[in-house]
mmCIF file of C-alpha atoms and ligand atoms in Angstrom:
data_model
loop_
_atom_site.group_PDB
_atom_site.id
_atom_site.type_symbol
_atom_site.label_atom_id
_atom_site.label_comp_id
_atom_site.label_asym_id
_atom_site.label_seq_id
_atom_site.Cartn_x
_atom_site.Cartn_y
_atom_site.Cartn_z
ATOM 1 C CA UNK I 1 -70.864 -2.686 29.834
ATOM 2 C CA UNK I 2 -71.075 -2.598 26.098
ATOM 3 C CA UNK I 3 -69.590 -6.029 25.776
ATOM 4 C CA UNK I 4 -71.990 -7.355 28.420
ATOM 5 C CA UNK I 5 -74.874 -6.619 26.106
ATOM 6 C CA UNK I 6 -73.016 -7.359 22.946
ATOM 7 C CA UNK I 7 -70.743 -10.292 23.888
ATOM 8 C CA UNK I 8 -69.687 -10.846 20.308
ATOM 9 C CA UNK I 9 -68.498 -7.263 20.025
ATOM 10 C CA UNK I 10 -66.491 -7.650 23.259
ATOM 11 C CA UNK I 11 -64.823 -10.732 21.926
ATOM 12 C CA UNK I 12 -64.035 -8.965 18.684
ATOM 13 C CA UNK I 13 -62.366 -6.089 20.547
ATOM 14 C CA UNK I 14 -60.343 -8.485 22.689
ATOM 15 C CA UNK I 15 -59.406 -10.404 19.585
ATOM 16 C CA UNK I 16 -58.262 -7.266 17.775
ATOM 17 C CA UNK I 17 -56.255 -6.120 20.784
ATOM 18 C CA UNK I 18 -54.542 -9.496 21.029
ATOM 19 C CA UNK I 19 -53.841 -9.393 17.322
ATOM 20 C CA UNK I 20 -52.336 -5.913 17.619
ATOM 21 C CA UNK I 21 -50.119 -6.975 20.529
ATOM 22 C CA UNK I 22 -48.715 -9.894 18.558
ATOM 23 C CA UNK I 23 -48.961 -8.344 15.115
ATOM 24 C CA UNK I 24 -45.571 -9.531 13.894
ATOM 25 C CA UNK I 25 -46.405 -13.150 14.709
ATOM 26 C CA UNK I 26 -50.117 -13.136 13.892
ATOM 27 C CA UNK I 27 -49.519 -15.373 10.910
ATOM 28 C CA UNK I 28 -47.177 -17.832 12.600
ATOM 29 C CA UNK I 29 -48.269 -17.930 16.244
ATOM 30 C CA UNK I 30 -46.700 -17.564 19.657
ATOM 31 C CA UNK I 31 -44.855 -20.414 21.377
ATOM 32 C CA UNK I 32 -45.713 -19.468 24.954
ATOM 33 C CA UNK I 33 -49.415 -19.268 24.082
ATOM 34 C CA UNK I 34 -49.441 -22.552 22.200
ATOM 35 C CA UNK I 35 -47.953 -24.309 25.255
ATOM 36 C CA UNK I 36 -49.568 -22.229 28.003
ATOM 37 C CA UNK I 37 -51.475 -25.200 29.447
ATOM 38 C CA UNK I 38 -48.462 -27.506 29.273
ATOM 39 C CA UNK I 39 -45.168 -25.914 30.378
ATOM 40 C CA UNK I 40 -43.166 -22.705 30.403
ATOM 41 C CA UNK I 41 -41.438 -21.896 27.119
ATOM 42 C CA UNK I 42 -38.116 -20.304 27.983
ATOM 43 C CA UNK I 43 -34.947 -18.971 26.455
ATOM 44 C CA UNK I 44 -31.405 -18.351 27.620
ATOM 45 C CA UNK I 45 -30.560 -14.682 27.204
ATOM 46 C CA UNK I 46 -27.142 -13.068 27.026
ATOM 47 C CA UNK I 47 -26.030 -9.761 28.519
ATOM 48 C CA UNK I 48 -26.744 -7.845 25.328
ATOM 49 C CA UNK I 49 -30.399 -8.809 25.508
ATOM 50 C CA UNK I 50 -30.708 -8.178 29.257
ATOM 51 C CA UNK I 51 -29.125 -4.722 29.094
ATOM 52 C CA UNK I 52 -30.264 -3.629 25.630
ATOM 53 C CA UNK I 53 -28.356 -2.003 22.791
ATOM 54 C CA UNK I 54 -27.294 1.039 24.800
ATOM 55 C CA UNK I 55 -23.875 -0.154 25.889
ATOM 56 C CA UNK I 56 -21.250 -0.607 23.177
ATOM 57 C CA UNK I 57 -19.087 -3.626 23.807
ATOM 58 C CA UNK I 58 -21.873 -6.006 24.663
ATOM 59 C CA UNK I 59 -23.248 -6.393 21.150
ATOM 60 C CA UNK I 60 -21.626 -9.726 20.371
ATOM 61 C CA UNK I 61 -22.130 -10.063 16.644
ATOM 62 C CA UNK I 62 -25.367 -8.016 16.539
ATOM 63 C CA UNK I 63 -26.098 -4.469 15.460
ATOM 64 C CA UNK I 64 -28.212 -2.246 17.695
ATOM 65 C CA UNK I 65 -31.233 -2.830 15.427
ATOM 66 C CA UNK I 66 -30.760 -6.561 15.582
ATOM 67 C CA UNK I 67 -30.525 -6.437 19.375
ATOM 68 C CA UNK I 68 -33.814 -4.530 19.477
ATOM 69 C CA UNK I 69 -35.426 -7.214 17.330
ATOM 70 C CA UNK I 70 -33.963 -9.994 19.483
ATOM 71 C CA UNK I 71 -35.405 -8.359 22.596
ATOM 72 C CA UNK I 72 -38.824 -7.965 20.956
ATOM 73 C CA UNK I 73 -38.756 -11.628 19.952
ATOM 74 C CA UNK I 74 -37.858 -12.766 23.479
ATOM 75 C CA UNK I 75 -40.781 -10.770 24.882
ATOM 76 C CA UNK I 76 -43.236 -12.024 22.250
ATOM 77 C CA UNK I 77 -42.458 -15.715 22.286
ATOM 78 C CA UNK I 78 -41.174 -16.693 25.746
ATOM 79 C CA UNK I 79 -42.441 -16.598 29.322
ATOM 80 C CA UNK I 80 -39.331 -17.912 31.082
ATOM 81 C CA UNK I 81 -35.660 -16.849 30.962
ATOM 82 C CA UNK I 82 -32.333 -18.396 31.935
ATOM 83 C CA UNK I 83 -29.050 -16.446 32.101
ATOM 84 C CA UNK I 84 -26.648 -17.762 29.478
ATOM 85 C CA UNK I 85 -23.556 -16.671 31.449
ATOM 86 C CA UNK I 86 -23.940 -13.776 33.868
ATOM 87 C CA UNK I 87 -24.836 -15.738 37.003
ATOM 88 C CA UNK I 88 -21.936 -18.156 36.668
ATOM 89 C CA UNK I 89 -19.289 -17.903 39.382
ATOM 90 C CA UNK I 90 -16.529 -16.360 37.262
ATOM 91 C CA UNK I 91 -18.866 -13.565 36.150
ATOM 92 C CA UNK I 92 -20.787 -12.833 39.329
ATOM 93 C CA UNK I 93 -17.907 -13.285 41.801
ATOM 94 C CA UNK I 94 -14.681 -12.903 39.834
ATOM 95 C CA UNK I 95 -12.635 -12.061 42.959
ATOM 96 C CA UNK I 96 -12.621 -13.464 46.502
ATOM 97 C CA UNK I 97 -14.539 -12.070 49.418
ATOM 98 C CA UNK I 98 -17.561 -9.857 49.927
ATOM 99 C CA UNK I 99 -16.053 -7.163 47.676
ATOM 100 C CA UNK I 100 -15.409 -9.603 44.865
ATOM 101 C CA UNK I 101 -18.920 -9.588 43.404
ATOM 102 C CA UNK I 102 -20.057 -7.961 40.180
ATOM 103 C CA UNK I 103 -23.840 -7.978 40.408
ATOM 104 C CA UNK I 104 -24.549 -5.426 37.650
ATOM 105 C CA UNK I 105 -25.242 -7.755 34.712
ATOM 106 C CA UNK I 106 -27.054 -10.277 36.941
ATOM 107 C CA UNK I 107 -29.278 -7.520 38.308
ATOM 108 C CA UNK I 108 -30.061 -6.442 34.724
ATOM 109 C CA UNK I 109 -30.989 -10.048 33.900
ATOM 110 C CA UNK I 110 -33.337 -10.371 36.875
ATOM 111 C CA UNK I 111 -34.883 -6.945 36.221
ATOM 112 C CA UNK I 112 -35.534 -7.925 32.604
ATOM 113 C CA UNK I 113 -37.466 -10.958 33.819
ATOM 114 C CA UNK I 114 -39.368 -9.043 36.496
ATOM 115 C CA UNK I 115 -40.440 -6.209 34.216
ATOM 116 C CA UNK I 116 -41.611 -8.675 31.563
ATOM 117 C CA UNK I 117 -43.414 -10.949 34.057
ATOM 118 C CA UNK I 118 -41.280 -13.948 33.214
ATOM 119 C CA UNK I 119 -40.461 -17.050 35.245
ATOM 120 C CA UNK I 120 -36.821 -16.473 36.224
ATOM 121 C CA UNK I 121 -34.227 -19.243 36.459
ATOM 122 C CA UNK I 122 -30.755 -18.914 38.021
ATOM 123 C CA UNK I 123 -27.836 -20.757 36.409
ATOM 124 C CA UNK I 124 -25.553 -21.990 38.002
ATOM 125 C CA UNK I 125 -24.109 -22.150 41.530
ATOM 126 C CA UNK I 126 -21.639 -25.055 41.600
ATOM 127 C CA UNK I 127 -19.933 -26.181 38.394
ATOM 128 C CA UNK I 128 -16.427 -27.268 37.363
ATOM 129 C CA UNK I 129 -16.369 -24.723 34.493
ATOM 130 C CA UNK I 130 -16.489 -20.913 34.477
ATOM 131 C CA UNK I 131 -15.274 -20.926 38.082
ATOM 132 C CA UNK I 132 -12.222 -18.768 38.938
ATOM 133 C CA UNK I 133 -8.976 -20.468 39.953
ATOM 134 C CA UNK I 134 -8.890 -18.719 43.344
ATOM 135 C CA UNK I 135 -11.962 -20.675 44.454
ATOM 136 C CA UNK I 136 -9.908 -23.878 44.619
ATOM 137 C CA UNK I 137 -6.579 -22.315 45.689
ATOM 138 C CA UNK I 138 -5.092 -22.378 49.189
ATOM 139 C CA UNK I 139 -3.856 -19.357 51.136
ATOM 140 C CA UNK I 140 -0.469 -20.036 49.568
ATOM 141 C CA UNK I 141 -1.442 -20.185 45.869
ATOM 142 C CA UNK I 142 0.902 -23.113 45.351
ATOM 143 C CA UNK I 143 -1.413 -25.233 47.504
ATOM 144 C CA UNK I 144 -5.056 -26.121 47.235
ATOM 145 C CA UNK I 145 -7.880 -24.984 49.464
ATOM 146 C CA UNK I 146 -8.765 -27.284 52.343
ATOM 147 C CA UNK I 147 -12.208 -28.896 52.525
ATOM 148 C CA UNK I 148 -13.289 -26.363 55.140
ATOM 149 C CA UNK I 149 -12.025 -23.391 53.142
ATOM 150 C CA UNK I 150 -13.814 -24.518 50.000
ATOM 151 C CA UNK I 151 -17.046 -25.244 51.894
ATOM 152 C CA UNK I 152 -16.850 -21.772 53.433
ATOM 153 C CA UNK I 153 -16.415 -20.162 49.992
ATOM 154 C CA UNK I 154 -19.274 -22.221 48.584
ATOM 155 C CA UNK I 155 -21.487 -21.237 51.483
ATOM 156 C CA UNK I 156 -20.699 -17.523 51.182
ATOM 157 C CA UNK I 157 -21.176 -17.536 47.398
ATOM 158 C CA UNK I 158 -24.526 -19.325 47.545
ATOM 159 C CA UNK I 159 -25.784 -17.255 50.499
ATOM 160 C CA UNK I 160 -24.912 -13.986 48.702
ATOM 161 C CA UNK I 161 -26.160 -14.876 45.229
ATOM 162 C CA UNK I 162 -29.321 -16.805 46.138
ATOM 163 C CA UNK I 163 -30.020 -14.395 49.013
ATOM 164 C CA UNK I 164 -29.820 -11.344 46.750
ATOM 165 C CA UNK I 165 -32.526 -12.658 44.401
ATOM 166 C CA UNK I 166 -34.645 -14.413 47.029
ATOM 167 C CA UNK I 167 -38.260 -14.618 45.885
ATOM 168 C CA UNK I 168 -37.331 -13.330 42.410
ATOM 169 C CA UNK I 169 -35.308 -16.186 40.958
ATOM 170 C CA UNK I 170 -37.754 -19.068 41.267
ATOM 171 C CA UNK I 171 -35.539 -21.964 40.164
ATOM 172 C CA UNK I 172 -31.801 -22.517 40.745
ATOM 173 C CA UNK I 173 -29.402 -24.857 38.991
ATOM 174 C CA UNK I 174 -27.595 -25.669 42.224
ATOM 175 C CA UNK I 175 -25.157 -28.259 40.891
ATOM 176 C CA UNK I 176 -24.314 -28.553 37.207
ATOM 177 C CA UNK I 177 -22.747 -31.529 35.395
ATOM 178 C CA UNK I 178 -21.452 -33.516 38.380
ATOM 179 C CA UNK I 179 -22.095 -36.980 36.899
ATOM 180 C CA UNK I 180 -19.165 -38.708 35.138
ATOM 181 C CA UNK I 181 -19.592 -39.311 31.403
ATOM 182 C CA UNK I 182 -17.772 -42.616 31.045
ATOM 183 C CA UNK I 183 -16.416 -45.452 33.140
ATOM 184 C CA UNK I 184 -17.804 -46.803 36.367
ATOM 185 C CA UNK I 185 -17.328 -43.731 38.573
ATOM 186 C CA UNK I 186 -20.591 -42.036 39.474
ATOM 187 C CA UNK I 187 -19.153 -38.542 39.827
ATOM 188 C CA UNK I 188 -16.909 -36.440 37.583
ATOM 189 C CA UNK I 189 -13.395 -36.033 38.936
ATOM 190 C CA UNK I 190 -13.709 -32.264 39.500
ATOM 191 C CA UNK I 191 -11.925 -30.004 42.010
ATOM 192 C CA UNK I 192 -15.184 -29.978 44.002
ATOM 193 C CA UNK I 193 -15.075 -33.740 44.366
ATOM 194 C CA UNK I 194 -11.319 -33.849 44.958
ATOM 195 C CA UNK I 195 -11.273 -31.196 47.679
ATOM 196 C CA UNK I 196 -14.614 -31.620 49.448
ATOM 197 C CA UNK I 197 -15.615 -35.189 48.599
ATOM 198 C CA UNK I 198 -18.945 -36.475 47.238
ATOM 199 C CA UNK I 199 -20.981 -34.554 49.804
ATOM 200 C CA UNK I 200 -20.173 -31.283 48.012
ATOM 201 C CA UNK I 201 -23.522 -31.864 46.274
ATOM 202 C CA UNK I 202 -25.412 -32.284 49.570
ATOM 203 C CA UNK I 203 -23.847 -29.108 50.940
ATOM 204 C CA UNK I 204 -24.617 -27.013 47.864
ATOM 205 C CA UNK I 205 -28.306 -27.936 48.038
ATOM 206 C CA UNK I 206 -28.443 -27.363 51.804
ATOM 207 C CA UNK I 207 -26.859 -23.906 51.496
ATOM 208 C CA UNK I 208 -29.219 -22.945 48.662
ATOM 209 C CA UNK I 209 -32.271 -24.135 50.588
ATOM 210 C CA UNK I 210 -31.143 -22.119 53.597
ATOM 211 C CA UNK I 211 -30.749 -18.987 51.442
ATOM 212 C CA UNK I 212 -34.201 -19.258 49.795
ATOM 213 C CA UNK I 213 -36.506 -21.933 51.257
ATOM 214 C CA UNK I 214 -39.117 -21.267 48.552
ATOM 215 C CA UNK I 215 -36.844 -21.660 45.520
ATOM 216 C CA UNK I 216 -37.063 -24.805 43.396
ATOM 217 C CA UNK I 217 -33.616 -26.391 43.546
ATOM 218 C CA UNK I 218 -32.532 -28.221 40.429
ATOM 219 C CA UNK I 219 -29.800 -30.708 39.602
ATOM 220 C CA UNK I 220 -28.794 -30.112 35.943
ATOM 221 C CA UNK I 221 -26.813 -32.345 33.562
ATOM 222 C CA UNK I 222 -26.311 -33.247 29.911
ATOM 223 C CA UNK I 223 -26.208 -36.471 27.909
ATOM 224 C CA UNK I 224 -29.150 -38.035 29.750
ATOM 225 C CA UNK I 225 -30.406 -39.356 26.391
ATOM 226 C CA UNK I 226 -27.732 -42.011 26.809
ATOM 227 C CA UNK I 227 -28.958 -44.708 29.146
ATOM 228 C CA UNK I 228 -25.628 -45.249 30.934
ATOM 229 C CA UNK I 229 -25.360 -41.656 32.095
ATOM 230 C CA UNK I 230 -29.091 -41.431 32.788
ATOM 231 C CA UNK I 231 -28.952 -44.372 35.164
ATOM 232 C CA UNK I 232 -26.002 -42.861 36.991
ATOM 233 C CA UNK I 233 -28.003 -39.670 37.418
ATOM 234 C CA UNK I 234 -30.993 -41.632 38.705
ATOM 235 C CA UNK I 235 -28.776 -43.425 41.247
ATOM 236 C CA UNK I 236 -27.258 -40.113 42.369
ATOM 237 C CA UNK I 237 -30.607 -38.364 42.832
ATOM 238 C CA UNK I 238 -32.105 -41.342 44.660
ATOM 239 C CA UNK I 239 -29.244 -41.378 47.132
ATOM 240 C CA UNK I 240 -29.463 -37.610 47.673
ATOM 241 C CA UNK I 241 -33.201 -37.850 48.303
ATOM 242 C CA UNK I 242 -32.729 -40.763 50.720
ATOM 243 C CA UNK I 243 -30.393 -38.554 52.752
ATOM 244 C CA UNK I 244 -32.994 -35.777 52.759
ATOM 245 C CA UNK I 245 -31.036 -33.456 50.445
ATOM 246 C CA UNK I 246 -33.481 -30.878 49.012
ATOM 247 C CA UNK I 247 -33.186 -31.710 45.287
ATOM 248 C CA UNK I 248 -36.529 -30.610 43.872
ATOM 249 C CA UNK I 249 -36.267 -30.853 40.079
ATOM 250 C CA UNK I 250 -34.229 -32.585 37.382
ATOM 251 C CA UNK I 251 -32.724 -30.451 34.645
ATOM 252 C CA UNK I 252 -31.912 -32.300 31.445
ATOM 253 C CA UNK I 253 -29.929 -29.985 29.175
ATOM 254 C CA UNK I 254 -30.977 -31.666 25.899
ATOM 255 C CA UNK I 255 -28.209 -30.438 23.603
ATOM 256 C CA UNK I 256 -29.103 -33.044 20.984
ATOM 257 C CA UNK I 257 -28.527 -33.718 17.303
ATOM 258 C CA UNK I 258 -30.741 -33.886 14.222
ATOM 259 C CA UNK I 259 -30.318 -37.640 14.082
ATOM 260 C CA UNK I 260 -31.036 -38.511 17.731
ATOM 261 C CA UNK I 261 -32.900 -39.015 19.951
ATOM 262 C CA UNK I 262 -35.933 -40.363 18.128
ATOM 263 C CA UNK I 263 -39.389 -39.763 19.615
ATOM 264 C CA UNK I 264 -39.188 -43.248 21.141
ATOM 265 C CA UNK I 265 -35.765 -42.606 22.677
ATOM 266 C CA UNK I 266 -36.829 -39.263 24.180
ATOM 267 C CA UNK I 267 -40.032 -40.891 25.433
ATOM 268 C CA UNK I 268 -37.927 -43.535 27.168
ATOM 269 C CA UNK I 269 -35.560 -40.905 28.609
ATOM 270 C CA UNK I 270 -38.458 -39.011 30.157
ATOM 271 C CA UNK I 271 -40.170 -42.207 31.347
ATOM 272 C CA UNK I 272 -36.971 -43.225 33.185
ATOM 273 C CA UNK I 273 -36.435 -39.764 34.687
ATOM 274 C CA UNK I 274 -40.057 -39.720 35.873
ATOM 275 C CA UNK I 275 -39.357 -42.663 38.162
ATOM 276 C CA UNK I 276 -37.661 -40.131 40.459
ATOM 277 C CA UNK I 277 -41.044 -38.492 41.037
ATOM 278 C CA UNK I 278 -39.650 -34.975 40.529
ATOM 279 C CA UNK I 279 -40.554 -32.275 38.007
ATOM 280 C CA UNK I 280 -38.449 -32.439 34.841
ATOM 281 C CA UNK I 281 -37.088 -29.300 33.189
ATOM 282 C CA UNK I 282 -35.661 -29.305 29.665
ATOM 283 C CA UNK I 283 -33.010 -26.706 30.427
ATOM 284 C CA UNK I 284 -30.760 -25.992 27.423
ATOM 285 C CA UNK I 285 -32.514 -27.236 24.318
ATOM 286 C CA UNK I 286 -30.862 -27.032 20.918
ATOM 287 C CA UNK I 287 -30.665 -29.440 17.958
ATOM 288 C CA UNK I 288 -27.281 -29.614 16.327
ATOM 289 C CA UNK I 289 -25.682 -30.863 13.161
ATOM 290 C CA UNK I 290 -28.184 -29.975 10.436
ATOM 291 C CA UNK I 291 -26.155 -29.136 7.332
ATOM 292 C CA UNK I 292 -27.647 -27.605 4.238
ATOM 293 C CA UNK I 293 -27.675 -29.907 1.264
ATOM 294 C CA UNK I 294 -28.455 -32.916 3.417
ATOM 295 C CA UNK I 295 -31.308 -35.026 2.173
ATOM 296 C CA UNK I 296 -33.909 -36.472 4.392
ATOM 297 C CA UNK I 297 -36.140 -39.378 3.670
ATOM 298 C CA UNK I 298 -38.067 -39.173 6.946
ATOM 299 C CA UNK I 299 -41.635 -38.040 7.497
ATOM 300 C CA UNK I 300 -42.290 -34.688 5.904
ATOM 301 C CA UNK I 301 -43.639 -32.818 8.914
ATOM 302 C CA UNK I 302 -42.340 -29.451 7.818
ATOM 303 C CA UNK I 303 -43.685 -29.267 4.321
ATOM 304 C CA UNK I 304 -46.572 -26.889 3.689
ATOM 305 C CA UNK I 305 -45.566 -25.058 6.821
ATOM 306 C CA UNK I 306 -46.365 -21.392 7.382
ATOM 307 C CA UNK I 307 -42.708 -20.403 7.339
ATOM 308 C CA UNK I 308 -42.307 -21.636 3.800
ATOM 309 C CA UNK I 309 -45.782 -20.675 2.567
ATOM 310 C CA UNK I 310 -46.143 -24.238 1.403
ATOM 311 C CA UNK I 311 -42.957 -24.099 -0.636
ATOM 312 C CA UNK I 312 -40.003 -26.433 -0.677
ATOM 313 C CA UNK I 313 -37.568 -26.470 2.210
ATOM 314 C CA UNK I 314 -34.006 -27.715 2.166
ATOM 315 C CA UNK I 315 -32.834 -30.922 3.784
ATOM 316 C CA UNK I 316 -31.201 -29.198 6.758
ATOM 317 C CA UNK I 317 -34.373 -27.352 7.697
ATOM 318 C CA UNK I 318 -36.435 -30.479 7.207
ATOM 319 C CA UNK I 319 -34.197 -32.577 9.439
ATOM 320 C CA UNK I 320 -34.197 -29.885 12.099
ATOM 321 C CA UNK I 321 -37.989 -29.611 11.968
ATOM 322 C CA UNK I 322 -38.422 -33.381 12.161
ATOM 323 C CA UNK I 323 -36.190 -33.645 15.227
ATOM 324 C CA UNK I 324 -37.937 -30.745 16.991
ATOM 325 C CA UNK I 325 -41.304 -32.355 16.183
ATOM 326 C CA UNK I 326 -40.160 -35.645 17.735
ATOM 327 C CA UNK I 327 -38.870 -33.918 20.869
ATOM 328 C CA UNK I 328 -41.979 -31.818 21.426
ATOM 329 C CA UNK I 329 -44.264 -34.807 20.860
ATOM 330 C CA UNK I 330 -42.375 -36.472 23.701
ATOM 331 C CA UNK I 331 -42.499 -33.354 25.926
ATOM 332 C CA UNK I 332 -46.262 -33.073 25.389
ATOM 333 C CA UNK I 333 -46.750 -36.769 26.099
ATOM 334 C CA UNK I 334 -44.957 -36.212 29.421
ATOM 335 C CA UNK I 335 -46.488 -32.834 30.215
ATOM 336 C CA UNK I 336 -47.547 -34.020 33.672
ATOM 337 C CA UNK I 337 -43.870 -33.978 34.673
ATOM 338 C CA UNK I 338 -42.258 -31.621 32.152
ATOM 339 C CA UNK I 339 -42.714 -28.155 33.630
ATOM 340 C CA UNK I 340 -40.200 -26.008 31.755
ATOM 341 C CA UNK I 341 -38.715 -26.148 28.237
ATOM 342 C CA UNK I 342 -35.843 -23.672 27.713
ATOM 343 C CA UNK I 343 -34.123 -23.038 24.386
ATOM 344 C CA UNK I 344 -30.399 -22.275 24.733
ATOM 345 C CA UNK I 345 -30.465 -18.982 22.846
ATOM 346 C CA UNK I 346 -33.031 -16.935 20.985
ATOM 347 C CA UNK I 347 -31.765 -17.398 17.417
ATOM 348 C CA UNK I 348 -29.043 -19.021 15.330
ATOM 349 C CA UNK I 349 -26.903 -15.874 15.286
ATOM 350 C CA UNK I 350 -26.419 -15.740 19.059
ATOM 351 C CA UNK I 351 -26.272 -19.499 19.662
ATOM 352 C CA UNK I 352 -23.201 -20.789 21.533
ATOM 353 C CA UNK I 353 -22.865 -23.358 18.722
ATOM 354 C CA UNK I 354 -21.117 -20.915 16.416
ATOM 355 C CA UNK I 355 -21.812 -21.682 12.782
ATOM 356 C CA UNK I 356 -24.581 -24.139 13.564
ATOM 357 C CA UNK I 357 -28.249 -23.430 13.021
ATOM 358 C CA UNK I 358 -29.741 -25.220 15.990
ATOM 359 C CA UNK I 359 -32.674 -22.999 16.987
ATOM 360 C CA UNK I 360 -36.182 -22.062 15.818
ATOM 361 C CA UNK I 361 -35.374 -18.537 14.587
ATOM 362 C CA UNK I 362 -32.786 -17.486 12.011
ATOM 363 C CA UNK I 363 -30.316 -14.600 12.252
ATOM 364 C CA UNK I 364 -33.063 -12.186 11.133
ATOM 365 C CA UNK I 365 -35.360 -13.482 13.897
ATOM 366 C CA UNK I 366 -37.606 -15.088 11.288
ATOM 367 C CA UNK I 367 -39.265 -18.359 12.279
ATOM 368 C CA UNK I 368 -37.802 -21.407 10.502
ATOM 369 C CA UNK I 369 -39.739 -24.527 9.464
ATOM 370 C CA UNK I 370 -38.714 -26.025 12.841
ATOM 371 C CA UNK I 371 -40.803 -23.313 14.505
ATOM 372 C CA UNK I 372 -43.902 -24.491 12.619
ATOM 373 C CA UNK I 373 -43.137 -28.060 13.577
ATOM 374 C CA UNK I 374 -43.011 -27.068 17.275
ATOM 375 C CA UNK I 375 -46.242 -25.086 16.959
ATOM 376 C CA UNK I 376 -47.943 -28.041 15.268
ATOM 377 C CA UNK I 377 -46.850 -30.410 18.061
ATOM 378 C CA UNK I 378 -48.798 -28.272 20.564
ATOM 379 C CA UNK I 379 -52.110 -29.489 19.182
ATOM 380 C CA UNK I 380 -51.910 -33.253 18.984
HETATM 381 C C1 XIL E 401 -22.316 -21.979 27.568
HETATM 382 C C2 XIL E 401 -22.667 -20.609 27.023
HETATM 383 O O1 XIL E 401 -23.732 -20.738 26.123
HETATM 384 C C3 XIL E 401 -21.468 -19.985 26.339
HETATM 385 O O2 XIL E 401 -21.735 -18.631 25.981
HETATM 386 C C4 XIL E 401 -20.250 -20.020 27.266
HETATM 387 O O3 XIL E 401 -19.118 -19.568 26.570
HETATM 388 C C5 XIL E 401 -19.999 -21.420 27.775
HETATM 389 O O4 XIL E 401 -21.178 -21.913 28.396
HETATM 390 N N1 XIL E 401 -23.823 -26.419 29.631
HETATM 391 C C6 XIL E 401 -24.217 -25.404 30.472
HETATM 392 C C7 XIL E 401 -24.201 -23.994 29.981
HETATM 393 O O5 XIL E 401 -24.682 -25.679 31.576
HETATM 394 O O6 XIL E 401 -23.910 -23.083 31.004
HETATM 395 C C8 XIL E 401 -23.251 -23.795 28.852
HETATM 396 O O7 XIL E 401 -23.393 -22.470 28.331
HETATM 397 C C9 XIL E 401 -23.491 -24.841 27.768
HETATM 398 C C10 XIL E 401 -23.273 -26.224 28.309
#
């Protein structure tokens, strides 16, 4: 009422409320808001973040106070989450059969996303890593499972896991890292390929589609910045689509380095992937290899940034900021197809790249110059 007659006053109140809600970032900004019209801004969270600092043993290298700050940062900055580990086979179904599931941590992950109104991704159903040995073993452990046995286990696993979170987990990494890195073979020589054959990929997508017909089913892989692997992936996805396999999105992990890809190279990567006509998700973003003391002669995108109050920044931070700027310029250029951008961890302290500093926030959850570079790339 009041604001109807005094629109300026209404806007002021809304503005103050927004400011209060984001008080800790009022000076630096909020990633998910800066990119709201472009794509989801997501983060991989670990069990400590999903459950909170109430359970000793899950703290990793964080104190309870630090965990609280990490959680606050996740809620402030991100509108999408991916599970760093807890939905992988060895964690969610460590033992065979219907009794072999451990859904507790996965439930906590999904509940975290639901209660914070986040877009929830599931990662990952079929992978050659973090999969228990029994999955590939025969009845006599000295032998291997038959094709039918392994397909049955795959079916039951996917039906149980996808079925449990039907309608809640919106996107699934159905098959992870199946393309071969080197040589002329299209597919990695994994137990899945050896025991089932190349149609293990078809089956995984069919089972997932059966379990949740509304979920977006993603094929996820790394190293797609290199044109050899990228073209293998394109060939694989084209053949799956020709056979009617329900692959609905391409996940490109994007674990990259400070020195590559350039804006042009990432632009080319995304242009090639777009030929598939599917949404592209940047699924596991981090930028590795920045060492302090390194000098950088490249464009000075990070100087005068908010995080440094216009002061000097070291070479490692500058290189990191420059690489993030290049990547986000490319993501924004391709925003018609790029739907999700997920950082693989919330800050440097919890990153899987121990000792590296590959993310936008430091161990104290303070934004680094790379954060300002990403914010600046949102307004071309
Ligand atoms: C990593 C996690 O970050 C680590 O905590 C874990 O020890 C190993 O896996 N590609 C993927 C992710 O698809 O699941 C991996 O995550 C990183 C590489």
